[in-house]
Structures are given as structure tokens and as C-alpha cells.
PDB file of C-alpha atoms in Angstrom:
ATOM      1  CA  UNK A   1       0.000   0.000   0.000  1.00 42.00           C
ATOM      2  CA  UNK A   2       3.197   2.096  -0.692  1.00 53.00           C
ATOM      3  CA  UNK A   3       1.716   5.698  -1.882  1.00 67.00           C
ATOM      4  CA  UNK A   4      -1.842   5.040  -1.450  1.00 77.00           C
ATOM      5  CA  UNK A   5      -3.974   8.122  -0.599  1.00 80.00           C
ATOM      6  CA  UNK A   6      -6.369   7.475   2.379  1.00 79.00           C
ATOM      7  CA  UNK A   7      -9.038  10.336   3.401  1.00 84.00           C
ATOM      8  CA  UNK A   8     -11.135  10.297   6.741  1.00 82.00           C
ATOM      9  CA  UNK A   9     -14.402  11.785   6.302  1.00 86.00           C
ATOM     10  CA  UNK A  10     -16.124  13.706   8.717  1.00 83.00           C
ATOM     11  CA  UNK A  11     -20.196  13.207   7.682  1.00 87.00           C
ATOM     12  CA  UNK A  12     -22.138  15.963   7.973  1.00 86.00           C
ATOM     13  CA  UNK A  13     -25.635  16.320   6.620  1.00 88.00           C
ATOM     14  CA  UNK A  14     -24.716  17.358   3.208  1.00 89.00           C
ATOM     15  CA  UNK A  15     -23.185  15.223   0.848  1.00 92.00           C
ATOM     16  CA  UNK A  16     -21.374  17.297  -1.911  1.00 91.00           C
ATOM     17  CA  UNK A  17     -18.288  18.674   0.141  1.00 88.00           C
ATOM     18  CA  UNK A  18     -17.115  15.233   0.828  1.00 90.00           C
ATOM     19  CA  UNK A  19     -17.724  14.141  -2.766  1.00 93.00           C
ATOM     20  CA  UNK A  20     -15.964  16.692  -4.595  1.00 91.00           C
ATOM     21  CA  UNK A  21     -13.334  17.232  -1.851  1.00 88.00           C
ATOM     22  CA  UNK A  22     -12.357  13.529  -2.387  1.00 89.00           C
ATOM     23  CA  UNK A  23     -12.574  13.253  -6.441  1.00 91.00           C
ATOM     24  CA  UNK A  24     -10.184  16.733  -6.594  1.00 89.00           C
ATOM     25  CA  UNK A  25      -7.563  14.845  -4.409  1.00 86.00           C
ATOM     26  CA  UNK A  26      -8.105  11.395  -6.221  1.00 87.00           C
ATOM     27  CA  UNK A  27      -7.756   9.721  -2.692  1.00 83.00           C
ATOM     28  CA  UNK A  28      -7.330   5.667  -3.025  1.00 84.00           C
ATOM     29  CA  UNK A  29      -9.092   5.411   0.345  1.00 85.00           C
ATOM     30  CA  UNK A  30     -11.947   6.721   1.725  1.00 87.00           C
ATOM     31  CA  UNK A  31     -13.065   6.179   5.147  1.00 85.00           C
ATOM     32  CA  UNK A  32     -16.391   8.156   6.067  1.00 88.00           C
ATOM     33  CA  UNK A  33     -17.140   8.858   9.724  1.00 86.00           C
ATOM     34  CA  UNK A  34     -20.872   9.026  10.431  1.00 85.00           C
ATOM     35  CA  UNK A  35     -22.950   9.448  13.185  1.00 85.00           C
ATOM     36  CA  UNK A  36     -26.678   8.103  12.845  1.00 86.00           C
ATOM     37  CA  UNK A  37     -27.935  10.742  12.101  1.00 88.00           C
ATOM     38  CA  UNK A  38     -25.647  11.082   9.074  1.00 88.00           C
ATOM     39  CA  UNK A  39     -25.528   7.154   8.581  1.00 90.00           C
ATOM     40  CA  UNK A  40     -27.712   7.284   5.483  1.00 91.00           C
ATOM     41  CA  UNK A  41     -26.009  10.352   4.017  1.00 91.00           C
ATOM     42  CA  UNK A  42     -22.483   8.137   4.383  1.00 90.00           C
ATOM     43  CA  UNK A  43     -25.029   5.116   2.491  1.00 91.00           C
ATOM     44  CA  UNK A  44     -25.227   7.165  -0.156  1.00 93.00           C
ATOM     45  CA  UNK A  45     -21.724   8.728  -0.599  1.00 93.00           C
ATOM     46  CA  UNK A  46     -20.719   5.054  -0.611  1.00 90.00           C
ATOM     47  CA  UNK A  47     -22.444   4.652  -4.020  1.00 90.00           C
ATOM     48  CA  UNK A  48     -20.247   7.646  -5.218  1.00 92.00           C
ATOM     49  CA  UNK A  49     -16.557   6.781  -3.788  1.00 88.00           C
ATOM     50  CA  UNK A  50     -14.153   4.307  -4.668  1.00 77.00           C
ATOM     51  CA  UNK A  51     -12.713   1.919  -1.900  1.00 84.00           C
ATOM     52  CA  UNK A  52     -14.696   2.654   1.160  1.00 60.00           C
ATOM     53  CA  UNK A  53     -14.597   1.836   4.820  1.00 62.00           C
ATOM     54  CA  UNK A  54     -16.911   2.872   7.839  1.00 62.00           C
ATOM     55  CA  UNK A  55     -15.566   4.741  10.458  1.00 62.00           C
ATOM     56  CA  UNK A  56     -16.160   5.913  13.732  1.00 62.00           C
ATOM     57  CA  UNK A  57     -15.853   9.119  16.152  1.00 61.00           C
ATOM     58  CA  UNK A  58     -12.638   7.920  18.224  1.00 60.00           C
ATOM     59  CA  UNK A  59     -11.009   6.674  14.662  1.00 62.00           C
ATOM     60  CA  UNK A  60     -11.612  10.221  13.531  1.00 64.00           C
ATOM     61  CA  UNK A  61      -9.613  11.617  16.591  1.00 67.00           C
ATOM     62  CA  UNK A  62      -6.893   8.507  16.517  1.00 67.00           C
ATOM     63  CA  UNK A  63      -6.340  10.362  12.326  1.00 66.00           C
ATOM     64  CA  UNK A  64      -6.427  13.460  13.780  1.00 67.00           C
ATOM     65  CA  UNK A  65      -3.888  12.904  16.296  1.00 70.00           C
ATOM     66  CA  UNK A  66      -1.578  10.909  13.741  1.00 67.00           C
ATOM     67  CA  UNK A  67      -2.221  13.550  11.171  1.00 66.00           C
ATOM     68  CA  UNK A  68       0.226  15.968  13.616  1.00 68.00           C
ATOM     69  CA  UNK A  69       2.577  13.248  14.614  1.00 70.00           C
ATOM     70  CA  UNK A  70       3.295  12.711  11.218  1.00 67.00           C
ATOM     71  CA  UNK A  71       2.979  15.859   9.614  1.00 67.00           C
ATOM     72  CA  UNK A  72      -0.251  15.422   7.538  1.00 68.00           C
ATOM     73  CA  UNK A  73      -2.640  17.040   5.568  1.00 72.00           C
ATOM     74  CA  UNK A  74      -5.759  17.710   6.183  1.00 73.00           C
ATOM     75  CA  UNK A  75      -8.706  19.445   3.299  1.00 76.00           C
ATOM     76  CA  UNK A  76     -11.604  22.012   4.146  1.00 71.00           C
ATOM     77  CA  UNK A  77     -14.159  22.974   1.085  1.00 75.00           C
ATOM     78  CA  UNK A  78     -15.564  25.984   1.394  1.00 72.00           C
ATOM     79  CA  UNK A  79     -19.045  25.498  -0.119  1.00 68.00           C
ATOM     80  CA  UNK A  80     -19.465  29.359  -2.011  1.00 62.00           C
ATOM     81  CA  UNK A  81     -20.118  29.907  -5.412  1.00 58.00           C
ATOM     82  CA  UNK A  82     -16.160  29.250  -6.015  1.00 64.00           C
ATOM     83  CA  UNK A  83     -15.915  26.201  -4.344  1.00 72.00           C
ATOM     84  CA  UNK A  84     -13.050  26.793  -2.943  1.00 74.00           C
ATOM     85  CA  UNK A  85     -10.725  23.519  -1.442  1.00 78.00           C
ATOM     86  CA  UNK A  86      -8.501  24.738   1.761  1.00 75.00           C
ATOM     87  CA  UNK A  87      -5.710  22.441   2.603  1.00 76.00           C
ATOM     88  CA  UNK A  88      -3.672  22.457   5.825  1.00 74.00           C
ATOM     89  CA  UNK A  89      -0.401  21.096   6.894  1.00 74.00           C
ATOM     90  CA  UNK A  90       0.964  20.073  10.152  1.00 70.00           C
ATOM     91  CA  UNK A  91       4.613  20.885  10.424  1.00 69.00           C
ATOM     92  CA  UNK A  92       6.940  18.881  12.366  1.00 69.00           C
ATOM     93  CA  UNK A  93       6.801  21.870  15.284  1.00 69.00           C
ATOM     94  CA  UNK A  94       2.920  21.102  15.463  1.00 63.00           C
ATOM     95  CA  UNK A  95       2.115  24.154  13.691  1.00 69.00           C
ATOM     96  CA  UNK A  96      -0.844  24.244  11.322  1.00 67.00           C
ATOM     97  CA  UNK A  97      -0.039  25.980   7.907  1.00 70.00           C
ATOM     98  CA  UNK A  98      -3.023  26.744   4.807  1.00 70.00           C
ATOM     99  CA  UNK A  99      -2.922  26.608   1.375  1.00 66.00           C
ATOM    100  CA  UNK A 100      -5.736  27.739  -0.722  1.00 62.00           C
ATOM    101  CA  UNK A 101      -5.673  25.062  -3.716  1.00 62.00           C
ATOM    102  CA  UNK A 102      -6.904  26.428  -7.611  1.00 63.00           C
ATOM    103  CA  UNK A 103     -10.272  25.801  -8.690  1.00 72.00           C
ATOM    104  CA  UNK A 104     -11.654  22.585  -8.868  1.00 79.00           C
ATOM    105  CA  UNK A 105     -11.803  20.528 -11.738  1.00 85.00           C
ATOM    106  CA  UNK A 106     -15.233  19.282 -13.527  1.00 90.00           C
ATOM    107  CA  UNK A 107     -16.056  16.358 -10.584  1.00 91.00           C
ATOM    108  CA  UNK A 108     -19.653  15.572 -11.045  1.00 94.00           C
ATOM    109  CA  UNK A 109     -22.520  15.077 -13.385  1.00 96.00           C
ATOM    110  CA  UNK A 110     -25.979  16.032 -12.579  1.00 97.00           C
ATOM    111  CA  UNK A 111     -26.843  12.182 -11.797  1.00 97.00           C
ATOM    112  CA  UNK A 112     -23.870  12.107  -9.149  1.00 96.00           C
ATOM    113  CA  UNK A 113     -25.836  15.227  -7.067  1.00 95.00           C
ATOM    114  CA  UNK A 114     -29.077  13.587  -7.120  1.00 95.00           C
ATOM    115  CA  UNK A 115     -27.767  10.048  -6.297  1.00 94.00           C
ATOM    116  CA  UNK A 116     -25.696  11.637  -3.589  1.00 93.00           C
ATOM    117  CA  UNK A 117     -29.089  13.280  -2.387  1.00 93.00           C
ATOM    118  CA  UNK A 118     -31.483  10.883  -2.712  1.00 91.00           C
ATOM    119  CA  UNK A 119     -32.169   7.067  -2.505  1.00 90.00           C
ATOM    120  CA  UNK A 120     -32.839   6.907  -6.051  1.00 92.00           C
ATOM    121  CA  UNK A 121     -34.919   9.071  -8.835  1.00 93.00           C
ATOM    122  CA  UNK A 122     -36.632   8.898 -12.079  1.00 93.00           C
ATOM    123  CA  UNK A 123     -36.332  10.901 -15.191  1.00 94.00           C
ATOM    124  CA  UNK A 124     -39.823  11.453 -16.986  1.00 93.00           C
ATOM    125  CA  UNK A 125     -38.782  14.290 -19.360  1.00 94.00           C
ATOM    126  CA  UNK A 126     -40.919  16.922 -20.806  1.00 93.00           C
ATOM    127  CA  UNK A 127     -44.533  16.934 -19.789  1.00 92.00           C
ATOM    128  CA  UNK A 128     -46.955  15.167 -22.588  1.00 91.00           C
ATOM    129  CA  UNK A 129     -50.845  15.148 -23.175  1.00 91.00           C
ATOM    130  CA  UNK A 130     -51.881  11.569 -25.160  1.00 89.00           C
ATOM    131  CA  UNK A 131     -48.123  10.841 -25.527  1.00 88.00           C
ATOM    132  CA  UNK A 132     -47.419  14.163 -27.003  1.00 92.00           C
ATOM    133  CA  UNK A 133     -45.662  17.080 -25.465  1.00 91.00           C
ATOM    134  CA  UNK A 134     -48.086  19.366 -24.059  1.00 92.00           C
ATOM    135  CA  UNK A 135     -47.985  23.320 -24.588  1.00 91.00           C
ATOM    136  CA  UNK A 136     -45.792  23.205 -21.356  1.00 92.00           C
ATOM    137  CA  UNK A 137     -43.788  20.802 -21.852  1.00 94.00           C
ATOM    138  CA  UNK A 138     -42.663  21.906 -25.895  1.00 95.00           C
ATOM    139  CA  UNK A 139     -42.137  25.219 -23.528  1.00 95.00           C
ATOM    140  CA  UNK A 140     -40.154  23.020 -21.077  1.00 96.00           C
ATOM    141  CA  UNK A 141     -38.208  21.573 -24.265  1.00 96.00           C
ATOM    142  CA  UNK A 142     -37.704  25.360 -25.687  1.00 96.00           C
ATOM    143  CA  UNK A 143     -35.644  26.223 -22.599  1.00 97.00           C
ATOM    144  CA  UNK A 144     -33.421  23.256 -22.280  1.00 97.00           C
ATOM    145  CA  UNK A 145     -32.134  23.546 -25.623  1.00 96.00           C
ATOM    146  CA  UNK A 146     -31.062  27.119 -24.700  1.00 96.00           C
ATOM    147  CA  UNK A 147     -29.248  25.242 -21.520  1.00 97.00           C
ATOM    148  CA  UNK A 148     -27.697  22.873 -23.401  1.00 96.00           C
ATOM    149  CA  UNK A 149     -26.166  25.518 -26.029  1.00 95.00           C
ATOM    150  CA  UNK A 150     -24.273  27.218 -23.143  1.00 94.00           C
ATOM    151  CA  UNK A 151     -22.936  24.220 -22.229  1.00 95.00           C
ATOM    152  CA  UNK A 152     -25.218  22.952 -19.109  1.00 96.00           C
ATOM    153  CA  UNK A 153     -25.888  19.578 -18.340  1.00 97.00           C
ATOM    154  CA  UNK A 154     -30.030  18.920 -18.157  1.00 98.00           C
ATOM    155  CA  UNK A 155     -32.137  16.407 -16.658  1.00 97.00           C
ATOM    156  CA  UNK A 156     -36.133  17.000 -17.263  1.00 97.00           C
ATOM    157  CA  UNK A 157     -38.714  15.360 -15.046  1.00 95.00           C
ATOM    158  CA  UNK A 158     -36.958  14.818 -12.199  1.00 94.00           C
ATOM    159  CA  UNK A 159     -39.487  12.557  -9.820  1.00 92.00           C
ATOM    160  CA  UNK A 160     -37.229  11.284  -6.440  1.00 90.00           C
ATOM    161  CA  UNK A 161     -38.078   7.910  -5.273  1.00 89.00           C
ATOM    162  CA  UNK A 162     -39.868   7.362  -2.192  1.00 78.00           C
ATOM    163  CA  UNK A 163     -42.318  10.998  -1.726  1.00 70.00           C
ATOM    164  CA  UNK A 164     -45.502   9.960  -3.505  1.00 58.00           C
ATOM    165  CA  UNK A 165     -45.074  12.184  -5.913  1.00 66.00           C
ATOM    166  CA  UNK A 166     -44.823  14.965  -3.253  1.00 73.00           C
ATOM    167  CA  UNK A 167     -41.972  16.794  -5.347  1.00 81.00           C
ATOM    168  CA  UNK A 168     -42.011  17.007  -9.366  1.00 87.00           C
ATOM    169  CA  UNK A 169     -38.521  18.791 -10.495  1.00 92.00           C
ATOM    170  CA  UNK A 170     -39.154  20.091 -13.652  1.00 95.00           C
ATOM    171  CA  UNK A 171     -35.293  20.529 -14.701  1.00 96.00           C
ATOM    172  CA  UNK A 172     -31.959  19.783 -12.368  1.00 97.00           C
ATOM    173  CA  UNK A 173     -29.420  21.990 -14.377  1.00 98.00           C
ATOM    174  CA  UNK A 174     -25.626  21.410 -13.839  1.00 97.00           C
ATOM    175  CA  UNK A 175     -22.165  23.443 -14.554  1.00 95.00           C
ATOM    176  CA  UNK A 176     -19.194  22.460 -13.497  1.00 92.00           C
ATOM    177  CA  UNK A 177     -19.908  21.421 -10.054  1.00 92.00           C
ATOM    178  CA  UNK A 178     -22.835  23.260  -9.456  1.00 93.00           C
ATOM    179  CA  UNK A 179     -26.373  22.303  -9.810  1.00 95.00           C
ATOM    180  CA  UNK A 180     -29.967  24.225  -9.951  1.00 96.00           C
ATOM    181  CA  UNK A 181     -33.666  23.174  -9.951  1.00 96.00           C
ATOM    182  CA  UNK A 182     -35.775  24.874 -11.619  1.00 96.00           C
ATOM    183  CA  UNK A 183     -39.903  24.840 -12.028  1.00 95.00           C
ATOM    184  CA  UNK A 184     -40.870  25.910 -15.560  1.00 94.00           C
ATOM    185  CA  UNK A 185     -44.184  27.448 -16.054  1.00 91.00           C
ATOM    186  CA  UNK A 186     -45.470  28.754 -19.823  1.00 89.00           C
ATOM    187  CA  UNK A 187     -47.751  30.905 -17.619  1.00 83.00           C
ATOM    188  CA  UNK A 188     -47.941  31.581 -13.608  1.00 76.00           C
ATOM    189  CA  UNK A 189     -51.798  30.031 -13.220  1.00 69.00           C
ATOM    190  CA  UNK A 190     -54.251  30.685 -10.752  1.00 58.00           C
ATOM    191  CA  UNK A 191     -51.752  29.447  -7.803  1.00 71.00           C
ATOM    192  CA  UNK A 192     -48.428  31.311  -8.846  1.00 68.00           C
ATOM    193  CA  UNK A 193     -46.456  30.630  -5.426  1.00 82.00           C
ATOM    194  CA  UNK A 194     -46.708  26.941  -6.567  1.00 83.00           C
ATOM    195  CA  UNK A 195     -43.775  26.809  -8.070  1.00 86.00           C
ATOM    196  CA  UNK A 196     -41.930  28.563  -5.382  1.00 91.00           C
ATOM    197  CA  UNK A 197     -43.143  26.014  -2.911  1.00 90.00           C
ATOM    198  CA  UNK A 198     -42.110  23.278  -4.910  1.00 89.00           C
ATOM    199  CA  UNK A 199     -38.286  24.726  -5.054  1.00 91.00           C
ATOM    200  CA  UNK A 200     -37.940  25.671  -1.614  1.00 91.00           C
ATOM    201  CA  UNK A 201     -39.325  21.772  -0.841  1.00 89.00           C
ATOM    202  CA  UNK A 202     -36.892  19.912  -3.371  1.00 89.00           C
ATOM    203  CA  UNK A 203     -33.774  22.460  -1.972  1.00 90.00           C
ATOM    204  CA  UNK A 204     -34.609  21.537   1.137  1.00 88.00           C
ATOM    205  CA  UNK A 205     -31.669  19.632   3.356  1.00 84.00           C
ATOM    206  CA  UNK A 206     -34.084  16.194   3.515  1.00 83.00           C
ATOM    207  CA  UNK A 207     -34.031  16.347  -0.375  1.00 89.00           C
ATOM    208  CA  UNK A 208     -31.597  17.916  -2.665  1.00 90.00           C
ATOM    209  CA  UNK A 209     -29.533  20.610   0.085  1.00 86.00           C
ATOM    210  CA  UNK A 210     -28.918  24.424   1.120  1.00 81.00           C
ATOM    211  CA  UNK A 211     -26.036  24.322  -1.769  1.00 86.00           C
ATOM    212  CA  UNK A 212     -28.945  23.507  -5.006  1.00 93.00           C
ATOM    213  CA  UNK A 213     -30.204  26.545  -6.688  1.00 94.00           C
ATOM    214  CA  UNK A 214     -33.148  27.414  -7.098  1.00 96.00           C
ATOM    215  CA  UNK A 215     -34.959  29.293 -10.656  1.00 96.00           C
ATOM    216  CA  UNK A 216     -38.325  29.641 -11.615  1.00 96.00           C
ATOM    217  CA  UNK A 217     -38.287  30.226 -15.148  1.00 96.00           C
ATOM    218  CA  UNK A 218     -41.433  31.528 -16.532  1.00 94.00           C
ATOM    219  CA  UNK A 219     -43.186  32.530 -20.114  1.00 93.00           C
ATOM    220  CA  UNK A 220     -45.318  35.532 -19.162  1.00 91.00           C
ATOM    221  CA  UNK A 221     -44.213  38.634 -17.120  1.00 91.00           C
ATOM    222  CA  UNK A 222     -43.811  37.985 -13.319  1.00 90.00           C
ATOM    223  CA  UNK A 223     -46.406  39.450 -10.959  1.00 89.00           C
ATOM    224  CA  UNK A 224     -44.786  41.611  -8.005  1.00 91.00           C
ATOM    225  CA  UNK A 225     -46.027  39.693  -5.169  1.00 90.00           C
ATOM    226  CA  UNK A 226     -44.638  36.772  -6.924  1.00 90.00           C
ATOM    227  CA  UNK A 227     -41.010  38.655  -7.296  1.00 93.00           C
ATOM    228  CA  UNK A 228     -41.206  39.314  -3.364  1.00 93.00           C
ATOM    229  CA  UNK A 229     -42.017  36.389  -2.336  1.00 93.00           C
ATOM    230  CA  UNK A 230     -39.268  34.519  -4.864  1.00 93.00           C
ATOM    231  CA  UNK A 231     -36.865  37.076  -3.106  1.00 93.00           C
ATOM    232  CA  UNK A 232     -37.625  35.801   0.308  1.00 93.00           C
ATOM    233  CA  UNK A 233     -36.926  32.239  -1.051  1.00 93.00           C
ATOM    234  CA  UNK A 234     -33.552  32.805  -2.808  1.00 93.00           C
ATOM    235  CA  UNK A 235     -35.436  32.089  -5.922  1.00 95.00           C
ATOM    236  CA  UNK A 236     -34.011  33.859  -8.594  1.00 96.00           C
ATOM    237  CA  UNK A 237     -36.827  34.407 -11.084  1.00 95.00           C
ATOM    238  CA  UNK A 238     -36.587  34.430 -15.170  1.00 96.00           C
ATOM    239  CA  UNK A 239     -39.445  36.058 -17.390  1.00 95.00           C
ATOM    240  CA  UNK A 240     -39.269  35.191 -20.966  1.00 95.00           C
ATOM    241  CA  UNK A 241     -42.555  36.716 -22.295  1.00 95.00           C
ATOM    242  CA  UNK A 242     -41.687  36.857 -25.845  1.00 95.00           C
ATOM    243  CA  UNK A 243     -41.860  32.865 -26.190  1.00 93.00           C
ATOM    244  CA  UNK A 244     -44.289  31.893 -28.909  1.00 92.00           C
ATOM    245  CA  UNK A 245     -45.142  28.733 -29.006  1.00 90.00           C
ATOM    246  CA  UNK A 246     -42.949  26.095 -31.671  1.00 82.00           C
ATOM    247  CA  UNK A 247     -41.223  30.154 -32.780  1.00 88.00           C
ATOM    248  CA  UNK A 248     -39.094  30.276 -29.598  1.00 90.00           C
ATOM    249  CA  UNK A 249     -37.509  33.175 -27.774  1.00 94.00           C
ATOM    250  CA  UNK A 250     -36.048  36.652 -28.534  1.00 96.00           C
ATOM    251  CA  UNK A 251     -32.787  37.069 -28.585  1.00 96.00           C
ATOM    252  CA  UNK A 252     -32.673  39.320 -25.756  1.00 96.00           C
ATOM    253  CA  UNK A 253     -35.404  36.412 -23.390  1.00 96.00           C
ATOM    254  CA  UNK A 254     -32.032  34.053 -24.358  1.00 96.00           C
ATOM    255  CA  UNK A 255     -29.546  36.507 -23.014  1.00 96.00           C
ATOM    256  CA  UNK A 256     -31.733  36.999 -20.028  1.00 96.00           C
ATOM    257  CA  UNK A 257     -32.138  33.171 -19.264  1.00 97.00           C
ATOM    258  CA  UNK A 258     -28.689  32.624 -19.758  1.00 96.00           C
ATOM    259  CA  UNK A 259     -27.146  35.157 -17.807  1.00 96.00           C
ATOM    260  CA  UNK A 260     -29.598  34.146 -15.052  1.00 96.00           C
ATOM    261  CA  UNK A 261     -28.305  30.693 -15.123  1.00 97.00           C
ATOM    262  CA  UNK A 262     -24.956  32.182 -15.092  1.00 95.00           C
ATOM    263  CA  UNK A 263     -25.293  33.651 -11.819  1.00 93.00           C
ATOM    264  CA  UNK A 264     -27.170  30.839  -9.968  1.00 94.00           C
ATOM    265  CA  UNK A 265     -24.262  28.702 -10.994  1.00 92.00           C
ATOM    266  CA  UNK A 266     -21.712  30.538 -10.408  1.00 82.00           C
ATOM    267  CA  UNK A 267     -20.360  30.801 -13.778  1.00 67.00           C
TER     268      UNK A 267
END
């Protein structure tokens, strides 16, 4: 075992620092350290990693401790729109030193965030009438092609396993190693905080985490107590009223959708 790479994970309720933290450093080892309350979130991760073991609290402090004996590493990631990966060394003196490590490569697809999030899921795609798409979904279809041009990964129909159909994700949408939901409407309805409530439900940390995004991407202009109460949600809203139906968007609805996308990423 001459040069292998072994990483002690401290489990938390979210999944994605440990996942990416471990794929940038290419570890050969991974040993996650849950407590029950974390136990199914380690499950999970286990479906993700390469070459796991379990772990327990005093292990974690037995690697600590050996981590300054033998001058050690240990890695922090800062969950921000940057994702930034913090590494520390013990020196032989028992000092801690940090080094701020570049950007992270391209770790995940959209699959690996929802497997790492939920016990399973189903992809139903656009939304059909009769086995046809429906005015909503070709809308639905209108918008992901627009994704896909700036380079965004897209799942459509996103139904997790296990909530009688409590949550419906219209679209998960991932760059680089950041993912969005989003809940596209071709018009608001009679109930327009629907959507909202759906977001806030699937971003929640029992479902998909405090790190998803969250857009509601709409075909008609957006009412303002819709815009407040988005606000109060951190959902970042997208009006694209100059859709026509099998015609598309205007060029400047594109610019808007993608530059919205832009920022909820982080790119």
C-alpha cells in the first residue's frame, strides 16, 4: 500500500463537500465517519466513492492525532459559489499551515448530485398530453435547448423515489460542479407561489440541500407579489414573455435566461 492516498471523512448532513473534496484529491481510500444521524447520508456517498470503509468518532480523533505526529494534511471545502478547497499542513513543530488550492476541476454530473441526495430518482422528461408534449412541456423543451447551447448539463422530469409524488422537479441543471432546480411554467396560473413552494421543498436539506439553486423560469411577465415572495426564497426568477409557441424566444429572453443561469451557478 506504498503511496496510497487514504481520506477520513467527517459526515455531515450534506453530501457534496465530501464528494468533490475527495474526487479533486483522487484519494485511493476513503473512510467516512458518520454518526446516525448522518448514517444514510455516508449510504449514499458510498455509491459515489471508490474503496470505502466505515468509520467511527474515536477513529476520527486517533487520524487526527496521527495527522500531527506525522505531519499530515488535512482538506476544508468551502461550499461558495467558487468552491473553494482549503488544505492544511501540520509541520513537524505542530504548527498548522493553509494553502488555498486552484479551482476545482469538472467532478460531477448532474446524476452524481441527485444520487448523492437521494435514494434513487426517475427521469420522466418533458410533460406530454396523449403521448405528445403538451404546450408546457414543448415550452419546457424550448428552454433546455437554450441550456444545453451554453454548455449545461439537463435532466427533465426529475421525480425522487420514495415521496408519492410529493416533489415534481421540472429541470436539475448542472455546470461544473454546481447544480440548480428549476420549475418551468409557460404561464404563472391561478396558484403562482406553486412553483416557489415546490423549489424551496426539493432544496430543502431532507431532499436535494442548502447548496442547489433554485430558478423559476417563466413565459409571461412575473407578478410583483410573486417577485417578493421569490426574493424571500432565494429564488431567482426568469421572465421570458416573448416565447411563442414552436417560434421560440427573442434574442434578448435568451440573453436573459442565460445570464440568469450564469449567476445561480456561479459561472
Amino acid at each position: 500500500m506504498t503511496g496510497t492516498m487514504t481520506m477520513i471523512h467527517l459526515v455531515g448532513e450534506q453530501p457534496m463537500p465530501i464528494l468533490l473534496a475527495a474526487r479533486q484529491m483522487k484519494a485511493d481510500v476513503n473512510v467516512l465517519v458518520a454518526t446516525a444521524r448522518t448514517e444514510s447520508v455516508a449510504g449514499r456517498l458510498s455509491r459515489l466513492l471508490p474503496n470505502l470503509t466505515g468509520g467511527t468518532k474515536m477513529m476520527a480523533l486517533g487520524a487526527y492525532n496521527a495527522a500531527i505526529r506525522r505531519s499530515a494534511s488535512f482538506v476544508y471545502l468551502q461550499s461558495d459559489a467558487a468552491n473553494r478547497l482549503h488544505k492544511y499542513i501540520f509541520t513537524p513543530e505542530g504548527r498548522m499551515k493553509s494553502d488555498l488550492q486552484p479551482g476545482l476541476s469538472e467532478l460531477i454530473t448532474a446524476d452524481d448530485y441527485l444520487r448523492a441526495h437521494l435514494p434513487g430518482y426517475r427521469a420522466e422528461g418533458i410533460h406530454t398530453e396523449n403521448g405528445r408534449p403538451s404546450i408546457g412541456g414543448r415550452f419546457e423543451k424550448a428552454v433546455a435547448e437554450i441550456l444545453s447551447g451554453m454548455g449545461c448539463e439537463v435532466i427533465q422530469g426529475v421525480r425522487p423515489d420514495g415521496v408519492d409524488r410529493q416533489i415534481e422537479i421540472d429541470m436539475v441543471v448542472r455546470m461544473g460542479n454546481k447544480v440548480a432546480v428549476a420549475e418551468l411554467k409557460k404561464a404563472l396560473g391561478s396558484d403562482p407561489k406553486t412553483g416557489i413552494d415546490q423549489l424551496s421543498t426539493a432544496s430543502s436539506r431532507e431532499y436535494l440541500g442548502t447548496y442547489t439553486g433554485k430558478l423559476l423560469i417563466v413565459g409571461t411577465p412575473i407578478g410583483r407579489s410573486v417577485l417578493t415572495l421569490a426574493q424571500k426564497k432565494d429564488v431567482v426568477t426568469v421572465s421570458l414573455p416573448s416565447y411563442q409557441d414552436g417560434k421560440g424566444f427573442s434574442l434578448t429572453d435568451e440573453r436573459e435566461l442565460e445570464a440568469k443561469v450564469r449567476t445561480v451557478l456561479g459561472a
